[in-house]
Amino acid sequence: MSTDKLIQPDQINQPNHQIPTRDVGLPDDDDFSIGEVVATVMSYKWFILAFTSFALVVGVLALFAITPIYRANSVLQVEETSKGLPALKELQGMFEDTTSVSTEMEIITSRMVLGRVVDRMQLTIKAEPVYLPLFGKGYARRQDAFGPVAPVLGLSSYAWGGEQIKVESFEVPDEWLGFQQTLIVGENGQYQLLDGDDNPVFEGKVGETATAQGFSLFLSNLQANPGTRFALTKFSREEAIENILENLSVTERGKKSGVLEVSLLGPDRALASVTLDEIMTSYVRQNVERRSAEAENTLKFLEAQLPELKRQLDTAEASYNNYRQTRGSVDLTLETQSVLQSIVEVDNDIVKLQQQREELRQNYTAQHPRVMTIDAQLERLRSRRGVFDRDVSRLPDTQQTALQLKRDVEVSTALYTQLLNTAQQLRVSKAGTVGDVRVIDTAITSRLPVKPKPKVVLALALVLGVAGALGLIWLRKMMRVVVEDPEKIEKGLGLPVYATVPHSAAEVALARRVKAQKQPVSALLALETPEDDAIESLRSLRTTLHFALMDANAKSILISGASPAVGKSFIARNLGTVLAQSGKTVALVDGDLRKGHLHREFGFGREGGVSEYVSGSANLAQIVRTTAVPGLSLITTGQRPPNPSELLMHGRFEDLLERLNEAFDVVIVDAPPILAVSDAAIIGRLTGATLIVARAGVHPIGELEQTVKRFSQAGVGVKGFVFNDFDTNRQRYRYGYSGYVYRYNYK
């Protein structure tokens, strides 16, 4: 039994209700409750499931179509200082230079390194087959063939797997750099080249250079079905370097570890590995060349100094020998020899520091800390040298001259010998230079692609599917606010809701059987499933109508709606059935002369109904048909008239209703929707009560308001509403157990 509000007789018989002004402000708080959200989601659960499934299918198709990307990585070590041969450790000061890891990272990604890779591997040329859009590349990628795969569906212009092309050289005019050209495969190694505007450029053959209009192409290999198209693109050197940089990454493993990991992304596993190895080789080679260049520059400087030092040595020896021959043998005292030894050592140190200063000045300014340190050391050595000069000045003239000449010989000999040894060591160092970096791990490509990741794509598709479905539901709710609760009708329009009819799954199944013509006779829910909740609600309506018709001038009820497909015919035929089951005689009139279909539910034909009676071709006894329900009679629409509204305004139609009121306890007229045609307003003036059927989730409140106004303008007072197809599950999610009150029965 329904728990709808009991309508008092004095309330029912009010002639016309004044429609209250609706509050157009914010919705009720219930619209924002968690229960409302849950109820909305559950009411659209099949849509959400379908939309999410669609998103998952799209995700699977995307996994099939998207080209997988692989990662090749390599590891190298950057040493903090330069390393020479163990035997040349005394020369390390000449090349000591701390290497910054961040500097080396920038060098790896420099045009100097990557440009060599582009030139050596001809990465300015891109040649690939043209595949069928969307899924052609995915299909070709999954073909395990040693030769070209036969075209699918005769689409020979596309590649289907197994095609090969090797471009040895490709030149285009400057204005076509970066633009795609098209190559069409012919028979027996022949091909045709089209420019970016699909204009023929020339025809060529594999193994021969073809040239025309500034284009030049040489292919060493071409394997494809005749008619297959290839896309050829010539990039500038800068564009090719940028293409590598977009997929190249260099990171340091651990803080200040000096170990770098270099990664390269690409769709071709083999090409990614080969390209990364070439990058590593080019980087190590430039590092070695740089270290070798330093030794080369120093060696050139020393070789330029050696002849001058040899000349100075020869001059010093000649002067010393001449002096001894002139003065006779002059022997130096022990004290003089000690002073000489000290002077020679200081002079050698001064020369060494001066050489180091000259080398540093090639890279640093005079204000650099290392240059200033050497300058300070030179100043101290010169001061010490001045002390020795004062000691020499106190010696006899003969000893002073001999000492000076002997000093020149000793200093020149020491410097010449030292530079000669240093030059020899630099030659050995140059030959054995290994650089500051070394490759620890050569390039290796991942076995599985790094993207797309199937789990991530499917998870994202699932999330987007659910989010998209919820977004569409929210958009629909925002764009079309419909009545889901009968209380909103009573609050908004001030009219009672006589019955709330729950959604009936049994009625849906029954309608499908009738539509499939599997059960054309007695397709009534009240007979098939009399204990259904919807029928229980109509029994409650039957009780309410008893009071509604007590003081009415006529015992007839008009049932209409705002729009089609709201269930008014379902209410009319089943209400007539439950009234007849209570012992009343009921006449059910199909007043929808345009699209009436009550005759199908009862297994009758259309002819012989209202149209024939009004036109005078049939009498009352001929149009009243007895149904399988005791006490229930049916009057069909009859043949479709060309002017339904004029036919209903005829006096014989009013006479028909009056005679039916006299012959039956209750007359139910199923009328067309009022907002579609005016038929319901015409019929409503001739009946005792008018009920509007509203369907849950179909009408905005404004549409129901307009329906009541339309009847009121025609002089028809609307008694109330029947709220049809109410989702009790939705109420349960919104309010908890209170939703079950609409489903209570005596089972």
XYZ file of C-alpha atoms in Angstrom:
747
model
C 0.000 0.000 0.000
C 1.283 3.468 -0.851
C 1.877 5.987 1.890
C 0.926 9.011 -0.264
C -0.805 11.803 1.620
C -4.485 11.285 2.134
C -6.339 13.998 0.206
C -9.377 15.414 1.987
C -12.610 15.846 0.016
C -12.714 19.578 0.546
C -9.161 19.864 -0.802
C -9.909 17.736 -3.865
C -12.977 19.644 -4.930
C -11.372 23.054 -4.974
C -12.076 24.371 -8.492
C -8.784 25.936 -9.570
C -5.634 26.289 -7.528
C -3.664 29.495 -7.725
C -0.182 28.508 -8.842
C 2.324 29.980 -6.377
C 5.313 31.946 -7.526
C 8.289 29.612 -7.593
C 11.549 30.478 -5.944
C 14.075 30.734 -8.750
C 17.006 31.105 -6.392
C 19.309 28.355 -5.215
C 18.088 24.749 -5.188
C 17.093 23.058 -1.973
C 19.759 21.773 0.293
C 18.820 18.232 -0.683
C 20.179 18.895 -4.167
C 23.653 19.196 -2.683
C 23.493 16.310 -0.210
C 25.701 13.264 -0.388
C 22.587 11.160 -0.708
C 21.543 13.089 -3.800
C 24.954 12.526 -5.359
C 24.833 8.800 -4.604
C 21.280 8.590 -5.899
C 22.227 10.342 -9.131
C 25.225 8.070 -9.658
C 23.179 4.938 -9.030
C 20.402 6.076 -11.349
C 22.960 6.516 -14.135
C 25.023 3.460 -13.260
C 24.481 1.767 -16.616
C 25.448 4.922 -18.478
C 28.583 5.235 -16.343
C 29.407 1.579 -16.972
C 28.858 1.957 -20.727
C 30.876 5.167 -20.963
C 33.711 3.717 -18.895
C 33.730 0.578 -21.034
C 33.900 2.763 -24.114
C 36.849 4.649 -22.610
C 38.619 1.353 -21.876
C 38.050 0.222 -25.471
C 39.523 3.512 -26.674
C 42.487 2.915 -24.344
C 43.056 -0.553 -25.802
C 42.854 0.826 -29.340
C 45.282 3.577 -28.364
C 47.749 0.966 -27.105
C 47.428 -0.765 -30.455
C 47.891 2.421 -32.489
C 50.498 4.384 -30.494
C 54.075 3.774 -31.544
C 56.054 2.381 -28.581
C 59.045 4.402 -27.414
C 62.205 2.639 -26.176
C 65.027 4.001 -24.023
C 68.707 3.351 -24.664
C 71.063 4.291 -21.841
C 74.795 4.408 -21.285
C 76.991 5.242 -18.280
C 80.275 7.155 -18.264
C 82.638 8.472 -15.612
C 84.036 11.998 -15.491
C 87.364 12.176 -13.595
C 87.937 15.278 -11.527
C 91.515 15.904 -12.734
C 93.475 14.997 -15.792
C 95.561 11.830 -15.629
C 98.873 11.253 -17.368
C 101.245 8.360 -17.569
C 102.664 7.247 -14.205
C 106.153 8.161 -15.359
C 105.146 11.747 -16.042
C 103.678 12.701 -12.677
C 105.952 15.703 -12.392
C 104.195 17.181 -15.452
C 100.695 17.007 -13.926
C 101.067 20.515 -12.563
C 101.241 21.793 -16.100
C 97.793 20.302 -16.941
C 96.056 20.329 -13.556
C 92.513 21.504 -14.164
C 89.487 20.360 -12.186
C 86.690 19.259 -14.520
C 83.115 20.267 -13.627
C 80.504 17.548 -14.121
C 77.914 20.114 -15.119
C 80.336 21.392 -17.750
C 80.732 17.906 -19.200
C 76.939 17.491 -19.264
C 76.690 20.615 -21.369
C 79.457 19.383 -23.672
C 77.594 16.106 -24.303
C 74.529 18.050 -25.475
C 76.516 20.578 -27.469
C 76.328 21.029 -31.228
C 80.036 20.152 -31.402
C 79.327 16.589 -30.231
C 75.845 16.033 -31.659
C 76.760 17.654 -34.968
C 79.416 14.990 -35.528
C 76.797 12.305 -34.808
C 74.341 13.860 -37.250
C 76.974 14.045 -39.976
C 78.312 10.547 -39.439
C 74.892 8.840 -39.247
C 73.152 11.065 -41.828
C 70.408 11.976 -39.375
C 69.396 14.933 -41.532
C 67.539 12.398 -43.700
C 64.292 10.788 -42.523
C 62.651 8.094 -44.640
C 59.717 5.980 -43.481
C 56.742 4.213 -45.097
C 53.308 5.813 -45.224
C 50.843 3.752 -43.159
C 47.062 3.677 -43.027
C 45.925 6.432 -40.613
C 45.256 5.512 -36.977
C 45.847 1.759 -36.973
C 48.010 1.064 -40.021
C 51.332 1.503 -38.209
C 50.209 -0.688 -35.329
C 49.154 -3.405 -37.761
C 52.454 -3.237 -39.671
C 54.475 -3.288 -36.471
C 52.951 -6.625 -35.516
C 53.750 -8.358 -38.806
C 56.623 -10.812 -38.541
C 57.660 -10.820 -42.180
C 60.980 -10.926 -44.044
C 59.519 -9.074 -47.006
C 56.716 -6.648 -47.837
C 53.289 -7.787 -46.614
C 50.523 -7.951 -49.194
C 48.167 -4.933 -49.158
C 44.990 -5.260 -47.105
C 41.690 -4.530 -48.877
C 43.656 -3.559 -51.975
C 45.087 -0.416 -50.366
C 48.434 -0.708 -52.115
C 49.469 2.906 -51.521
C 49.963 2.186 -47.832
C 52.666 0.103 -46.186
C 51.557 -2.998 -44.263
C 54.845 -4.242 -42.837
C 58.207 -5.565 -43.988
C 59.137 -2.540 -46.147
C 62.774 -1.382 -46.252
C 64.472 1.725 -47.609
C 68.087 2.919 -47.399
C 68.830 6.498 -48.449
C 72.525 7.159 -49.015
C 72.128 10.805 -50.006
C 69.219 13.190 -50.370
C 69.464 16.864 -51.270
C 66.595 19.317 -51.680
C 66.354 23.047 -52.404
C 66.574 25.240 -49.325
C 62.895 26.124 -49.462
C 61.977 22.430 -49.104
C 64.111 21.796 -46.022
C 61.958 20.355 -43.266
C 59.070 19.587 -45.633
C 57.944 16.078 -46.518
C 58.461 14.703 -50.016
C 56.755 11.557 -51.318
C 58.395 8.583 -53.001
C 56.183 6.112 -54.907
C 57.582 2.631 -55.485
C 57.438 1.273 -59.015
C 58.364 -2.012 -60.692
C 61.884 -3.504 -60.764
C 63.508 -0.951 -58.452
C 61.961 2.046 -60.184
C 60.467 4.902 -58.189
C 59.000 8.365 -58.608
C 59.657 11.366 -56.367
C 56.975 13.984 -55.692
C 57.606 17.296 -53.994
C 55.636 18.595 -51.024
C 52.843 19.759 -53.354
C 52.602 16.283 -54.954
C 54.128 17.523 -58.192
C 56.375 14.999 -59.984
C 60.088 15.812 -59.659
C 61.848 12.892 -61.356
C 61.864 9.130 -61.799
C 64.815 7.128 -60.580
C 66.164 3.655 -59.979
C 67.768 1.991 -56.985
C 71.555 2.169 -57.155
C 71.603 5.245 -59.376
C 71.662 8.938 -58.507
C 68.654 10.877 -59.765
C 68.797 14.665 -60.031
C 66.314 17.310 -61.183
C 64.999 20.743 -60.141
C 67.514 21.011 -57.320
C 66.593 17.590 -55.892
C 69.100 14.745 -55.714
C 68.464 11.227 -54.418
C 70.483 8.035 -54.217
C 68.931 4.829 -52.853
C 70.960 1.740 -52.103
C 68.006 -0.426 -51.039
C 64.245 -0.319 -51.616
C 61.925 -3.215 -50.793
C 58.180 -2.570 -51.002
C 55.120 -3.470 -53.022
C 54.592 -1.411 -56.191
C 52.509 1.652 -55.411
C 53.664 1.892 -51.786
C 54.458 5.417 -50.665
C 57.370 6.558 -48.540
C 57.718 9.904 -46.788
C 61.155 11.514 -47.260
C 62.222 14.582 -45.312
C 65.495 16.488 -45.454
C 66.266 18.476 -42.305
C 68.846 21.127 -41.779
C 71.776 20.212 -39.536
C 70.362 22.389 -36.751
C 66.928 20.724 -36.960
C 68.506 17.268 -36.800
C 70.469 18.273 -33.694
C 67.286 19.631 -32.094
C 65.518 16.335 -32.853
C 68.221 14.503 -30.901
C 68.162 17.001 -28.042
C 64.399 16.526 -27.600
C 64.964 12.865 -26.769
C 68.390 13.052 -25.063
C 68.821 13.381 -21.297
C 71.967 13.498 -19.153
C 71.796 13.037 -15.363
C 74.351 12.495 -12.627
C 74.064 9.334 -10.569
C 74.442 10.465 -7.016
C 75.625 13.829 -5.799
C 79.209 14.638 -6.840
C 79.756 11.048 -7.964
C 81.147 12.033 -11.346
C 79.113 9.212 -12.938
C 76.729 10.314 -15.685
C 73.817 8.379 -17.150
C 72.970 9.308 -20.722
C 69.571 8.217 -22.120
C 68.073 8.463 -25.583
C 64.418 7.812 -26.466
C 63.313 6.550 -29.840
C 60.792 4.308 -31.615
C 63.517 2.117 -33.177
C 65.293 -0.059 -30.585
C 68.359 -0.741 -32.730
C 68.728 2.826 -34.003
C 68.443 4.282 -30.493
C 71.273 2.089 -29.236
C 73.530 2.792 -32.224
C 72.895 6.543 -32.034
C 73.679 6.684 -28.318
C 76.894 4.710 -28.810
C 77.891 7.178 -31.508
C 77.192 10.082 -29.143
C 79.402 8.491 -26.487
C 82.170 7.831 -28.994
C 82.054 11.383 -30.325
C 82.115 12.821 -26.801
C 85.084 10.699 -25.657
C 86.962 11.471 -28.875
C 86.599 15.239 -28.423
C 87.719 14.912 -24.809
C 90.874 13.051 -25.829
C 91.510 15.533 -28.615
C 91.190 18.402 -26.154
C 93.693 16.872 -23.720
C 96.063 16.033 -26.559
C 95.741 19.578 -27.886
C 97.000 20.962 -24.554
C 100.108 18.796 -24.730
C 100.582 19.789 -28.375
C 100.464 23.510 -27.556
C 102.989 23.132 -24.715
C 105.273 21.040 -26.901
C 105.246 23.695 -29.618
C 106.211 26.313 -27.049
C 109.138 24.208 -25.751
C 110.401 23.350 -29.217
C 110.459 27.059 -30.017
C 112.543 27.737 -26.872
C 115.085 24.916 -27.269
C 117.176 26.468 -30.141
C 117.523 29.746 -28.251
C 118.599 27.960 -25.062
C 121.133 25.893 -27.063
C 122.591 29.088 -28.515
C 122.825 30.661 -25.045
C 124.553 27.534 -23.713
C 127.113 27.546 -26.522
C 127.819 31.235 -25.998
C 128.239 30.780 -22.234
C 130.636 27.857 -22.655
C 132.688 29.753 -25.260
C 132.988 32.828 -23.025
C 134.021 30.755 -20.030
C 136.663 28.825 -21.971
C 138.091 32.010 -23.519
C 138.379 33.667 -20.114
C 140.251 30.676 -18.662
C 142.615 30.594 -21.621
C 143.254 34.322 -21.270
C 143.795 34.361 -17.501
C 145.129 30.899 -17.211
C 143.421 28.174 -15.228
C 141.262 29.786 -12.621
C 140.026 27.530 -9.855
C 137.062 28.528 -7.719
C 137.289 28.305 -3.969
C 134.890 26.151 -2.004
C 133.048 29.261 -0.828
C 132.725 30.538 -4.378
C 131.486 27.126 -5.607
C 128.819 27.112 -2.879
C 127.617 30.564 -3.920
C 127.632 29.426 -7.542
C 125.530 26.373 -6.740
C 122.947 28.509 -4.911
C 122.792 31.069 -7.716
C 122.267 28.336 -10.303
C 119.467 26.761 -8.297
C 117.707 30.120 -7.836
C 118.063 30.997 -11.519
C 116.638 27.593 -12.540
C 113.683 28.073 -10.211
C 113.060 31.556 -11.610
C 113.052 30.227 -15.177
C 110.679 27.406 -14.270
C 108.240 29.794 -12.619
C 108.413 32.144 -15.560
C 107.528 29.266 -17.903
C 104.579 28.303 -15.741
C 103.457 31.916 -15.640
C 103.534 32.161 -19.442
C 101.442 28.993 -19.744
C 98.892 30.249 -17.221
C 98.632 33.606 -18.950
C 97.364 31.793 -22.024
C 94.188 30.950 -20.074
C 94.029 33.402 -17.167
C 94.472 37.106 -16.534
C 97.242 38.644 -14.403
C 94.776 38.956 -11.522
C 94.032 35.210 -11.390
C 94.980 33.695 -7.982
C 97.329 31.125 -9.535
C 99.150 33.805 -11.565
C 99.424 36.059 -8.524
C 100.857 33.145 -6.476
C 103.615 32.576 -9.032
C 104.327 36.312 -9.104
C 104.812 36.254 -5.333
C 107.186 33.270 -5.598
C 109.195 35.042 -8.308
C 109.504 38.109 -6.104
C 110.934 36.034 -3.242
C 113.411 34.266 -5.553
C 114.603 37.590 -7.000
C 115.154 38.938 -3.491
C 117.234 35.877 -2.649
C 119.120 36.306 -5.900
C 119.976 39.867 -4.873
C 121.534 38.566 -1.627
C 123.761 36.207 -3.614
C 124.769 39.059 -5.916
C 125.959 41.072 -2.905
C 128.023 38.081 -1.731
C 129.606 37.824 -5.154
C 130.481 41.528 -5.178
C 132.800 41.021 -2.174
C 134.911 38.440 -4.064
C 138.088 39.380 -5.973
C 137.558 40.535 -9.538
C 139.045 37.382 -11.019
C 136.822 35.176 -8.897
C 133.762 37.331 -9.708
C 134.268 37.084 -13.463
C 134.978 33.356 -13.347
C 131.932 32.850 -11.119
C 129.634 34.753 -13.485
C 130.836 32.891 -16.542
C 130.647 29.562 -14.756
C 127.118 30.458 -13.568
C 125.981 31.199 -17.121
C 127.264 27.826 -18.250
C 125.630 25.942 -15.370
C 122.241 27.713 -15.730
C 122.119 27.324 -19.505
C 123.076 23.651 -19.260
C 120.446 22.923 -16.589
C 117.665 24.764 -18.455
C 118.477 23.209 -21.788
C 118.635 19.701 -20.307
C 115.384 20.193 -18.409
C 113.446 21.524 -21.412
C 114.853 18.771 -23.605
C 113.622 16.141 -21.135
C 110.255 17.892 -20.797
C 109.748 17.993 -24.560
C 110.494 14.284 -24.809
C 108.070 13.515 -22.004
C 105.334 15.608 -23.675
C 105.770 13.627 -26.888
C 105.201 10.423 -24.939
C 102.280 11.988 -23.026
C 100.653 13.129 -26.265
C 100.811 9.629 -27.698
C 99.298 8.110 -24.515
C 96.532 10.655 -23.804
C 93.303 8.931 -22.660
C 91.204 11.941 -21.651
C 89.261 12.715 -18.481
C 86.227 10.513 -19.233
C 85.638 6.842 -19.850
C 82.570 4.864 -20.877
C 81.605 2.400 -18.154
C 78.527 0.847 -19.802
C 77.958 0.898 -23.544
C 74.497 1.696 -24.859
C 71.787 -0.907 -24.342
C 68.098 -0.534 -25.239
C 65.274 -1.613 -22.949
C 63.478 -4.772 -24.015
C 60.063 -3.313 -23.217
C 58.939 0.160 -24.299
C 59.060 2.894 -21.682
C 55.873 4.420 -23.080
C 53.081 3.934 -23.469
C 52.749 1.758 -20.371
C 49.664 -0.482 -20.747
C 48.740 -0.390 -17.066
C 49.041 3.381 -16.910
C 47.065 3.886 -20.137
C 44.264 1.561 -19.036
C 44.153 3.082 -15.560
C 44.022 6.549 -17.100
C 41.278 5.428 -19.496
C 39.328 4.033 -16.549
C 39.675 7.239 -14.548
C 38.853 9.443 -17.531
C 35.893 7.214 -18.397
C 34.387 7.527 -14.930
C 35.227 11.233 -14.715
C 33.861 11.875 -18.207
C 30.618 10.040 -17.441
C 30.176 11.951 -14.200
C 30.958 15.191 -16.014
C 28.335 14.519 -18.680
C 25.797 13.631 -16.004
C 26.586 16.818 -14.134
C 26.330 18.850 -17.349
C 22.981 17.294 -18.149
C 21.737 17.985 -14.642
C 22.889 21.587 -14.856
C 21.414 22.172 -18.310
C 18.070 20.474 -17.609
C 16.816 20.508 -14.046
C 13.970 17.987 -13.923
C 11.600 16.902 -11.203
C 12.741 13.776 -9.397
C 10.628 14.113 -6.260
C 6.828 14.575 -6.112
C 7.247 16.957 -3.186
C 8.687 19.560 -5.577
C 5.414 19.545 -7.539
C 3.370 20.198 -4.429
C 5.754 22.923 -3.240
C 6.204 24.539 -6.626
C 2.666 24.329 -8.060
C 0.464 24.040 -4.987
C -1.357 20.999 -6.413
C -1.572 17.623 -4.713
C 0.096 14.493 -5.991
C -2.608 11.842 -5.691
C -0.353 8.863 -6.293
C 3.301 8.083 -6.685
C 3.694 5.111 -9.034
C 7.054 3.348 -8.650
C 9.081 2.147 -11.609
C 7.945 -1.310 -12.685
C 10.418 -3.686 -14.262
C 7.533 -6.076 -14.949
C 5.761 -3.418 -17.053
C 8.955 -2.840 -19.071
C 9.214 -6.558 -19.832
C 5.519 -6.723 -20.674
C 5.793 -3.791 -23.091
C 8.688 -5.511 -24.855
C 6.610 -8.643 -25.344
C 3.728 -6.634 -26.749
C 6.025 -4.747 -29.106
C 7.456 -8.033 -30.320
C 3.818 -9.287 -30.786
C 4.487 -12.280 -28.613
C 1.553 -11.447 -26.352
C -0.968 -9.191 -28.102
C -3.940 -9.964 -25.838
C -4.532 -8.686 -22.279
C -1.178 -6.939 -21.947
C -2.118 -5.399 -18.600
C 0.208 -5.227 -15.638
C -2.783 -5.334 -13.270
C -3.610 -8.786 -14.649
C -0.099 -10.117 -15.246
C 1.448 -8.982 -11.942
C -1.341 -7.731 -9.655
C 1.001 -7.544 -6.639
C 3.408 -5.148 -8.389
C 4.204 -1.963 -6.444
C 2.901 0.186 -9.310
C -0.504 -1.522 -9.128
C -0.572 -1.047 -5.370
C -0.095 2.689 -5.938
C -2.991 2.714 -8.415
C -5.206 1.004 -5.846
C -4.362 3.878 -3.513
C -5.315 6.279 -6.315
C -8.585 4.401 -6.722
C -9.467 5.202 -3.101
C -8.554 8.860 -3.539
C -10.650 9.185 -6.699
C -13.701 7.985 -4.811
C -13.670 11.267 -2.907
C -12.715 13.292 -5.959
C -15.829 12.217 -7.868
C -18.328 12.459 -5.004
C -19.417 16.018 -5.790
C -18.423 16.075 -9.463
C -21.074 16.771 -12.084
C -19.746 13.888 -14.151
C -18.157 10.602 -13.178
C -15.524 10.889 -15.887
C -11.760 11.354 -15.437
C -9.426 12.908 -17.973
C -5.873 11.628 -17.888
C -3.330 13.695 -19.813
C 0.260 14.790 -19.603
C 2.639 17.553 -20.570
C 4.487 15.624 -23.264
C 4.463 12.209 -24.927
C 5.950 9.056 -23.377
C 5.119 9.904 -19.766
C 2.986 6.787 -19.151
C -0.544 8.264 -19.244
C -1.913 5.324 -21.244
C -0.288 2.922 -18.764
C -1.999 4.780 -15.892
C -5.347 4.913 -17.715
C -5.641 1.225 -18.636
C -4.360 -0.136 -15.341
C -6.405 2.341 -13.271
C -9.464 1.225 -15.221
C -8.579 -2.371 -14.468
C -8.205 -1.896 -10.690
C -11.465 0.123 -10.617
C -13.226 -2.691 -12.442
C -11.720 -5.246 -10.034
C -13.292 -3.307 -7.144
C -16.745 -4.000 -8.584
C -17.334 -0.829 -10.606
C -18.254 -0.676 -14.244
C -15.616 1.274 -16.111
C -15.518 2.687 -19.640
C -12.005 3.342 -20.944
C -12.067 5.825 -23.834
C -9.023 6.280 -26.075
C -9.300 10.026 -26.702
C -5.972 10.286 -28.536
C -7.389 10.239 -32.054
C -3.929 10.856 -33.471
C -1.693 8.210 -31.915
C -3.936 6.219 -29.589
C -2.863 2.621 -29.029
C -5.050 1.245 -26.222
C -6.649 -1.149 -28.691
C -3.335 -3.019 -29.062
C -3.007 -3.681 -25.327
C -6.472 -5.250 -25.295
C -6.078 -7.147 -28.563
C -8.608 -5.155 -30.629
C -8.432 -3.287 -33.899
C -8.589 0.482 -34.186
C -11.753 0.731 -36.316
C -15.185 1.067 -34.769
C -14.597 3.676 -32.109
C -14.904 7.378 -31.305
C -14.448 8.558 -34.898
C -17.252 6.350 -36.187
C -19.659 7.387 -33.398
C -19.063 11.111 -33.864
C -19.387 10.780 -37.626
C -22.689 8.910 -37.125
C -21.608 5.687 -38.789
C -21.858 3.654 -35.555
C -24.024 3.694 -32.429
C -22.985 3.315 -28.816
C -23.564 -0.415 -28.667
C -21.326 -0.925 -31.671
C -18.329 0.956 -30.283
C -18.363 -0.307 -26.686
C -16.197 -3.425 -26.530
C -16.084 -5.824 -23.639
C -12.580 -6.692 -22.483
C -11.161 -9.695 -20.655
C -11.479 -7.743 -17.411
C -14.982 -8.089 -15.968
C -16.635 -4.665 -15.713
C -14.115 -2.930 -18.015
C -15.155 -1.803 -21.483
C -13.043 -0.129 -24.143
C -13.926 2.508 -26.718
C -11.118 2.750 -29.298
C -10.154 5.801 -31.363
C -11.631 4.506 -34.563
C -10.150 5.472 -37.878
C -7.727 8.412 -37.759
C -9.660 11.542 -38.773
C -8.034 14.370 -40.755
C -9.279 16.927 -38.174
C -9.141 15.422 -34.652
C -9.708 18.713 -32.787
C -12.828 19.613 -34.812
C -14.165 16.084 -34.334
C -13.809 16.339 -30.535
C -15.643 19.700 -30.541
C -18.641 18.084 -32.249
C -21.783 17.726 -30.202
C -21.888 13.977 -30.675
C -18.619 13.597 -28.742
C -20.170 15.399 -25.772
C -23.197 13.194 -26.187
C -20.938 10.133 -26.164
C -19.418 11.102 -22.794
C -22.864 11.862 -21.312
C -24.247 8.499 -22.363
C -21.172 6.737 -21.040
C -21.567 8.559 -17.693
C -25.095 7.235 -17.508
C -24.129 3.687 -18.441
C -20.957 3.245 -16.348
C -19.843 4.010 -12.822
C -16.574 5.572 -13.977
C -15.425 6.870 -17.389
C -11.666 7.257 -17.988
C -10.529 9.246 -21.031
C -6.937 8.871 -22.199
C -6.126 12.202 -23.919
C -3.093 13.449 -25.911
C -0.446 15.612 -24.183
C -1.727 19.136 -23.623
C 1.442 20.961 -24.692
C 1.493 19.131 -28.020
C -2.134 19.608 -29.133
C -5.305 21.202 -27.801
C -7.351 17.977 -27.730
C -6.932 17.464 -23.982
C -8.275 20.957 -23.212
C -11.382 20.263 -25.326
C -12.022 16.958 -23.578
C -11.281 18.402 -20.118
C -14.268 20.766 -20.291
C -16.536 17.711 -20.636
C -15.110 15.571 -17.794
C -15.557 15.701 -14.047
C -11.869 15.610 -13.010
C -8.543 16.157 -14.755
C -5.355 14.400 -13.700
C -1.916 15.166 -15.120
C 0.603 12.356 -15.359
C 4.168 13.521 -14.683
C 7.112 11.187 -15.165
C 10.107 11.264 -12.848
C 13.259 12.726 -14.386
C 11.507 13.983 -17.547
C 9.887 17.347 -16.835
C 11.385 20.607 -15.669
C 9.116 22.210 -13.113
C 8.453 25.008 -15.598
C 6.992 22.529 -18.089
C 4.509 21.231 -15.517
C 3.610 24.805 -14.595
C 2.922 25.566 -18.246
C 0.746 22.447 -18.472
C -1.453 23.602 -15.594
C -1.682 27.086 -17.112
C -2.738 25.663 -20.469
C -5.635 23.777 -18.849
C -6.558 26.805 -16.743
C -6.683 29.042 -19.817
C -9.142 26.582 -21.372
C -11.353 26.725 -18.272
C -10.333 23.282 -17.040
C -9.460 22.882 -13.376
C -6.648 20.416 -12.733
C -7.343 18.290 -9.673
C -3.789 17.046 -9.211
C -0.947 14.914 -10.459
C -0.009 11.280 -10.745
C 3.774 10.964 -10.389
C 4.826 8.035 -12.584
C 7.971 5.897 -12.920
C 9.322 6.942 -9.529
C 12.759 5.436 -8.793
C 12.469 3.991 -5.311
C 16.096 2.912 -5.350
C 17.068 6.542 -5.901
C 15.031 7.526 -2.854
C 16.693 4.803 -0.836
C 20.147 6.187 -1.689
C 18.995 9.733 -0.962
C 17.222 9.193 2.320
C 18.216 5.750 3.523
C 15.386 3.435 4.608
C 12.679 6.019 3.926
C 12.855 5.060 0.278
C 11.314 1.692 1.084
C 7.959 3.199 2.044
C 7.070 3.422 -1.645
C 7.545 -0.318 -2.022
C 5.588 -1.606 0.935
C 3.071 -4.346 0.186
C 1.516 -7.402 1.792
C 3.782 -10.054 0.295
